[in-house]
Coordinates of C-alpha atoms and ligand atoms in Angstrom, one line a residue:
M1 CA -101.6 -86.1 13.3
M2 CA -104.3 -83.7 12.1
P3 CA -107.5 -85.6 11.3
V4 CA -108.9 -85.4 7.7
L5 CA -112.3 -84.6 9.1
K6 CA -113.2 -83.0 12.4
V7 CA -116.8 -82.3 13.3
T8 CA -117.2 -80.4 16.6
D9 CA -120.5 -79.8 18.4
L10 CA -122.5 -79.7 15.1
H11 CA -126.2 -78.6 15.5
V12 CA -128.5 -78.8 12.5
Y13 CA -132.1 -77.7 12.8
F14 CA -135.1 -77.7 10.5
D15 CA -137.9 -75.2 11.0
T16 CA -141.2 -76.8 10.3
S17 CA -144.8 -75.7 10.9
A18 CA -144.9 -78.1 13.9
G19 CA -141.7 -76.5 15.4
T20 CA -138.0 -76.8 15.2
V21 CA -136.7 -80.3 14.4
R22 CA -133.3 -80.8 16.1
A23 CA -131.8 -83.3 13.7
N24 CA -128.2 -83.0 14.8
N25 CA -127.6 -82.0 18.4
G26 CA -123.9 -81.6 19.0
V27 CA -122.3 -84.2 16.8
T28 CA -118.6 -84.5 17.6
L29 CA -116.3 -86.9 15.7
E30 CA -113.0 -87.3 13.9
V31 CA -111.9 -89.3 10.9
R32 CA -108.2 -89.8 10.7
E33 CA -106.0 -90.3 7.7
G34 CA -106.4 -93.8 6.2
E35 CA -109.0 -94.9 8.6
S36 CA -112.6 -96.0 8.0
L37 CA -115.1 -94.7 10.5
G38 CA -118.6 -96.2 10.7
I39 CA -121.6 -94.1 11.8
M40 CA -124.3 -96.4 13.1
G41 CA -127.7 -95.7 14.6
E42 CA -131.4 -96.2 14.1
S43 CA -133.5 -94.6 11.4
G44 CA -134.0 -90.9 12.2
C45 CA -130.9 -90.5 14.5
G46 CA -129.5 -88.0 12.1
K47 CA -126.9 -89.9 10.0
T48 CA -128.0 -88.5 6.6
V49 CA -128.5 -85.0 7.9
L50 CA -124.9 -85.2 9.3
F51 CA -123.2 -86.1 6.0
L52 CA -125.4 -83.8 4.0
S53 CA -124.4 -81.0 6.3
L54 CA -120.7 -81.7 5.7
L55 CA -121.4 -81.1 2.0
H56 CA -123.8 -78.1 2.6
L57 CA -126.6 -80.1 1.1
Q58 CA -128.9 -80.3 4.1
Q59 CA -131.3 -77.7 2.8
P60 CA -133.7 -76.5 4.2
G61 CA -131.9 -77.4 7.4
R62 CA -129.5 -74.8 9.0
I63 CA -126.3 -75.3 10.8
V64 CA -126.9 -73.3 14.0
R65 CA -123.8 -74.1 15.9
G66 CA -120.5 -76.1 15.6
S67 CA -117.8 -76.6 13.0
V68 CA -116.7 -78.9 10.3
E69 CA -113.0 -78.9 9.6
L70 CA -111.4 -80.6 6.6
D71 CA -107.7 -81.0 6.9
G72 CA -107.8 -78.3 9.5
R73 CA -109.8 -75.8 7.5
D74 CA -113.3 -74.8 8.7
I75 CA -115.7 -75.5 5.8
T76 CA -118.9 -74.6 7.7
R77 CA -119.2 -71.2 6.2
L78 CA -117.7 -71.7 2.7
D79 CA -119.9 -70.3 -0.1
E80 CA -121.5 -72.4 -2.8
S81 CA -118.8 -72.0 -5.4
E82 CA -116.1 -73.1 -3.0
M83 CA -118.3 -76.0 -1.9
E84 CA -118.8 -77.1 -5.5
R85 CA -115.0 -77.4 -5.9
L86 CA -115.0 -79.6 -2.8
R87 CA -117.9 -81.9 -3.5
G88 CA -116.9 -85.0 -5.5
R89 CA -113.3 -84.1 -5.7
V90 CA -112.3 -83.7 -2.0
I91 CA -115.3 -85.3 -0.4
A92 CA -116.8 -88.0 -2.7
L93 CA -120.1 -89.6 -1.9
V94 CA -121.3 -93.1 -2.9
P95 CA -125.0 -92.5 -2.9
Q96 CA -127.4 -94.9 -1.3
N97 CA -129.7 -95.5 -4.3
Q98 CA -127.6 -97.3 -7.0
A99 CA -130.8 -97.8 -9.0
T100 CA -131.3 -94.1 -9.7
A101 CA -127.9 -92.5 -9.1
L102 CA -126.6 -93.2 -12.6
N103 CA -127.8 -91.5 -15.7
P104 CA -129.9 -93.9 -17.7
A105 CA -129.2 -92.2 -21.0
Y106 CA -125.4 -92.6 -21.0
T107 CA -123.1 -95.6 -21.0
I108 CA -120.9 -96.3 -18.0
R109 CA -117.8 -95.3 -20.0
Q110 CA -119.4 -91.9 -20.8
Q111 CA -120.3 -91.4 -17.2
L112 CA -116.8 -92.3 -15.9
T113 CA -115.2 -90.1 -18.5
E114 CA -117.3 -87.2 -17.3
A115 CA -116.2 -87.9 -13.7
L116 CA -112.6 -87.8 -14.8
K117 CA -113.1 -84.5 -16.6
V118 CA -114.6 -83.0 -13.5
S119 CA -111.8 -84.3 -11.3
R120 CA -109.2 -82.6 -13.6
S121 CA -110.9 -79.4 -14.6
G122 CA -113.1 -78.3 -11.8
G123 CA -116.8 -77.7 -12.2
S124 CA -119.4 -80.0 -10.7
L125 CA -120.7 -83.4 -11.4
G126 CA -124.3 -83.9 -12.2
S127 CA -124.7 -82.2 -15.6
L128 CA -123.6 -84.6 -18.3
S129 CA -122.8 -82.3 -21.1
S130 CA -122.5 -82.8 -24.8
R131 CA -118.8 -82.0 -24.6
R132 CA -116.7 -84.5 -26.6
S133 CA -114.7 -86.9 -24.5
N134 CA -112.1 -88.1 -26.9
D135 CA -109.3 -86.0 -25.5
Y136 CA -108.7 -88.1 -22.5
A137 CA -106.3 -90.5 -24.0
D138 CA -105.3 -92.1 -20.7
S139 CA -108.9 -92.4 -19.4
E140 CA -109.0 -96.2 -20.2
E141 CA -105.9 -96.7 -18.1
Q142 CA -107.6 -94.8 -15.2
F143 CA -110.7 -96.9 -15.5
K144 CA -108.7 -100.1 -15.4
R145 CA -106.8 -98.9 -12.4
V146 CA -109.9 -98.1 -10.3
F147 CA -111.7 -101.3 -11.3
E148 CA -108.6 -103.3 -10.5
D149 CA -108.6 -101.7 -7.0
L150 CA -112.2 -103.0 -6.8
G151 CA -111.1 -106.5 -7.7
F152 CA -112.1 -106.3 -11.4
E153 CA -109.6 -107.7 -13.9
A154 CA -109.1 -105.8 -17.2
G155 CA -110.4 -107.7 -20.1
P156 CA -113.6 -108.5 -22.1
V157 CA -115.8 -108.4 -19.0
L158 CA -114.6 -104.9 -18.1
D159 CA -115.0 -103.8 -21.7
R160 CA -118.5 -105.0 -21.8
L161 CA -119.2 -103.3 -18.5
L162 CA -117.9 -99.9 -19.8
R163 CA -120.1 -100.3 -22.9
S164 CA -123.3 -101.0 -20.9
Y165 CA -126.1 -98.7 -19.9
P166 CA -127.0 -98.7 -16.2
H167 CA -130.2 -100.7 -16.7
Q168 CA -128.2 -103.6 -18.2
L169 CA -126.3 -104.0 -14.9
S170 CA -127.1 -105.8 -11.7
G171 CA -127.6 -103.7 -8.5
G172 CA -124.2 -104.9 -7.2
M173 CA -122.5 -103.9 -10.4
R174 CA -124.1 -100.5 -10.5
Q175 CA -122.9 -99.9 -7.0
R176 CA -119.3 -100.8 -8.0
V177 CA -119.6 -98.3 -10.8
L178 CA -120.6 -95.6 -8.4
I179 CA -117.7 -96.5 -6.1
A180 CA -115.3 -96.4 -9.2
M181 CA -116.7 -93.1 -10.1
A182 CA -116.0 -91.7 -6.7
L183 CA -112.5 -93.2 -6.7
L184 CA -111.7 -91.6 -10.1
M185 CA -111.9 -88.2 -8.3
R186 CA -109.1 -89.4 -5.9
P187 CA -111.0 -87.9 -3.0
R188 CA -109.5 -87.1 0.5
L189 CA -112.6 -88.6 2.0
L190 CA -115.1 -91.1 0.7
I191 CA -118.6 -91.2 2.2
A192 CA -120.6 -94.4 1.6
D193 CA -124.3 -93.9 2.6
E194 CA -126.0 -97.2 3.6
P195 CA -123.8 -99.3 1.2
T196 CA -125.8 -102.4 1.8
T197 CA -129.4 -101.3 2.2
A198 CA -131.7 -102.7 -0.4
L199 CA -129.2 -105.3 -1.6
D200 CA -129.8 -109.0 -1.4
R201 CA -127.4 -111.1 0.6
A202 CA -125.1 -112.2 -2.3
I203 CA -124.8 -108.6 -3.6
K204 CA -124.4 -107.3 -0.1
A205 CA -121.3 -109.6 0.3
Q206 CA -119.9 -108.3 -2.9
S207 CA -120.4 -104.7 -1.9
L208 CA -118.8 -105.2 1.5
N209 CA -115.9 -107.0 -0.2
T210 CA -115.4 -104.0 -2.5
L211 CA -115.3 -101.6 0.5
Q212 CA -113.0 -103.9 2.4
R213 CA -110.5 -103.7 -0.4
L214 CA -110.4 -99.9 -0.1
R215 CA -109.9 -100.0 3.7
G216 CA -106.5 -98.8 4.7
S217 CA -105.8 -97.0 1.4
L218 CA -108.5 -94.4 1.7
T219 CA -110.1 -92.3 4.4
M220 CA -113.7 -93.4 4.6
L221 CA -117.0 -92.6 6.4
V222 CA -119.4 -95.5 6.2
I223 CA -123.0 -94.8 7.2
S224 CA -125.1 -97.8 8.1
H225 CA -127.6 -99.2 10.5
D226 CA -126.2 -102.6 9.9
V227 CA -123.7 -104.0 12.3
E228 CA -122.4 -106.5 9.8
A229 CA -121.6 -103.8 7.3
I230 CA -119.9 -101.7 9.9
S231 CA -117.8 -104.5 11.3
A232 CA -116.7 -105.7 7.9
T233 CA -115.6 -102.3 6.6
C234 CA -114.6 -100.0 9.5
D235 CA -111.8 -99.6 12.0
R236 CA -113.7 -97.4 14.4
V237 CA -117.4 -96.8 14.9
A238 CA -119.5 -93.9 16.3
I239 CA -123.0 -94.7 17.6
M240 CA -125.6 -92.0 17.1
Y241 CA -128.7 -91.4 19.1
G242 CA -130.9 -88.3 19.0
G243 CA -128.6 -86.4 16.7
R244 CA -125.5 -87.0 18.8
V245 CA -122.6 -89.4 19.0
I246 CA -123.2 -91.3 22.3
E247 CA -120.4 -93.8 22.1
S248 CA -117.4 -94.3 19.9
G249 CA -114.3 -96.4 19.8
S250 CA -112.6 -99.2 17.9
C251 CA -115.1 -101.6 16.2
T252 CA -113.7 -104.5 18.1
D253 CA -114.3 -102.8 21.5
V254 CA -117.7 -101.1 20.8
L255 CA -119.3 -104.0 19.0
S256 CA -118.1 -106.7 21.4
R257 CA -118.2 -104.7 24.6
P258 CA -120.7 -101.9 24.2
R259 CA -120.8 -99.6 27.2
H260 CA -123.7 -97.2 26.5
P261 CA -127.1 -98.8 27.5
Y262 CA -128.4 -97.7 24.1
T263 CA -125.6 -99.4 22.2
R264 CA -126.2 -102.6 24.0
L265 CA -129.9 -102.4 23.1
L266 CA -129.1 -101.6 19.5
L267 CA -126.7 -104.5 19.1
A268 CA -129.1 -106.9 20.9
A269 CA -131.9 -105.9 18.5
Q270 CA -129.7 -106.5 15.5
R271 CA -128.8 -110.0 16.7
R272 CA -132.6 -110.8 17.0
T273 CA -133.4 -109.4 13.6
R274 CA -130.4 -110.6 11.7
G275 CA -130.8 -110.0 8.0
E276 CA -134.0 -108.0 8.5
P277 CA -134.3 -104.3 8.8
L278 CA -133.6 -103.1 12.3
S279 CA -136.7 -102.8 14.4
A280 CA -137.3 -99.5 16.2
I281 CA -136.0 -99.5 19.7
A282 CA -136.3 -96.1 21.0
A283 CA -135.9 -93.5 18.2
D284 CA -139.6 -93.6 17.6
T285 CA -140.2 -92.5 21.1
L286 CA -137.8 -89.6 20.8
N287 CA -139.4 -86.3 19.9
L288 CA -136.9 -84.2 18.1
I289 CA -139.0 -81.0 18.4
D290 CA -139.8 -81.2 22.1
F291 CA -136.4 -82.6 23.0
P292 CA -136.2 -84.1 26.5
R293 CA -134.1 -82.5 29.1
G294 CA -131.0 -84.5 30.3
C295 CA -129.9 -87.5 28.3
P296 CA -132.2 -87.9 25.3
F297 CA -132.2 -91.7 25.8
H298 CA -133.2 -91.6 29.5
P299 CA -137.0 -92.1 29.0
A300 CA -136.3 -95.4 27.3
C301 CA -133.2 -96.4 29.3
L302 CA -133.4 -99.4 31.6
E303 CA -130.5 -98.1 33.6
A304 CA -131.5 -94.5 34.0
M305 CA -130.6 -92.7 37.2
P306 CA -132.2 -89.5 38.6
V307 CA -129.4 -87.3 37.1
C308 CA -130.1 -88.6 33.6
A309 CA -133.4 -86.7 33.5
L310 CA -131.7 -83.5 34.6
E311 CA -128.3 -83.1 32.9
T312 CA -126.9 -83.8 29.5
P313 CA -124.2 -86.4 30.0
P314 CA -120.7 -85.2 29.2
E315 CA -118.4 -87.1 27.0
H316 CA -116.4 -89.5 29.1
L317 CA -113.1 -90.2 27.3
T318 CA -110.7 -93.1 27.8
D319 CA -107.8 -93.8 25.5
D320 CA -109.4 -94.0 22.1
A321 CA -113.0 -94.5 23.3
M322 CA -115.8 -92.1 24.3
V323 CA -119.1 -92.7 26.0
A324 CA -121.7 -90.1 26.8
C325 CA -123.5 -91.6 29.8
H326 CA -123.8 -90.5 33.4
R327 CA -123.1 -94.1 34.6
Y328 CA -119.5 -93.8 33.5
N329 CA -119.0 -90.4 35.2
V330 CA -120.3 -91.8 38.4
E331 CA -118.0 -94.8 38.1
A332 CA -115.0 -92.6 37.3
D333 CA -115.5 -90.3 40.3
Ligands
LIG401 N1 -136.3 -81.5 5.6 C1 -136.6 -81.9 6.8 N2 -137.5 -81.3 7.5 C2 -137.8 -81.7 8.8 N3 -137.2 -82.7 9.4 C3 -136.2 -83.3 8.8 C4 -135.9 -83.0 7.4 N4 -134.9 -83.8 7.0 C5 -134.6 -84.7 8.1 N5 -135.5 -84.4 9.1 C6 -135.5 -85.1 10.4 O1 -134.2 -85.2 10.9 C7 -134.1 -86.4 11.6 C8 -132.9 -87.1 11.2 O2 -133.1 -87.6 9.8 P1 -132.0 -88.4 9.0 O3 -132.5 -88.5 7.6 O4 -130.6 -87.8 9.2 O5 -132.0 -89.8 9.7 P2 -131.1 -91.1 9.4 O6 -130.4 -91.4 10.6 O7 -130.4 -90.9 8.2 O8 -132.2 -92.2 9.2 P3 -132.3 -93.4 8.1 O9 -131.6 -94.6 8.8 O10 -133.8 -93.7 8.0 O11 -131.7 -93.0 6.8 C9 -135.4 -87.2 11.4 O12 -136.2 -87.1 12.5 C10 -136.0 -86.5 10.2 O13 -137.4 -86.6 10.2
LIG402 MG1 -130.4 -91.8 6.2

């Protein structure tokens, strides 16, 4: 079956006064219908640049090579008006910062109504207009439906929520509103950027629970550096390092039996720092301007071989898993 999203060899560079920053260096991945794919990696590995590039929002970065296909159609070179029709409605984003993503001047009901209008009429989200919103008779039904999907019973609590302004809600509740807003658009693909960052433990659990409910019924891309968030919400995971996917496979396999030396280090560091932000392992030492030859991880790799400094490791594929590491090519030969 054709994947919903297929990214092939995507290269995204930023020109800076210090030189060209190679933020994405050949990202290849697929998200299949109804599955939830996690993208995991340290700060700076290129996660945000990747999803911004899918939406053509990576300015001032430029896509220098590669393709992004949505339901088989290459969207890499669509113009801005075509992308506007796609953003929100076909690819919806749950932004990272729930504290600032909602408009403080409007109630939740007004903001959800606007999202509904956009999903039906075209145009883009982001400019709450003074248009009247009374001609959406079934909008309340729609709101109930999406909140029910998120585990929220219709009743006085929901009524109060819809009447509230963003500042009257907790962080967890604002995040559910953002997810509800994305769901109202009935998107083909939902991207959640760092859904648990900056949330305390109780709210984090709520947030994961919300995403878990959607799992299976929606095609999702969950971006996180947190193994707990990925394993709770994803079927498959892609590990990024140096702007590239270096290992992917089912969550069960990759998280319990990581094969790439970097993935093993990443998971070990998470176990040590459980609950705390992930400490830098190797990304700090990687220079994205003066990119090392061979495998980008080889200078920090405890298992590096001479070939690792010379040649970029090819993708080694087995069944549903991929690892880009010379060790596996040697073993396979
Ligand atoms: N506008 C820009 N100009 C120059 N370099 C940039 C720009 N935006 C991003 N980068 C660089 O691209 C690399 C990837 O950044 P990105 O934001 O995608 O990382 P990330 O994986 O999302 O990290 P985090 O977990 O901290 O969100 C970083 O080294 C970053 O400094
Ligand atoms: Mg990021």
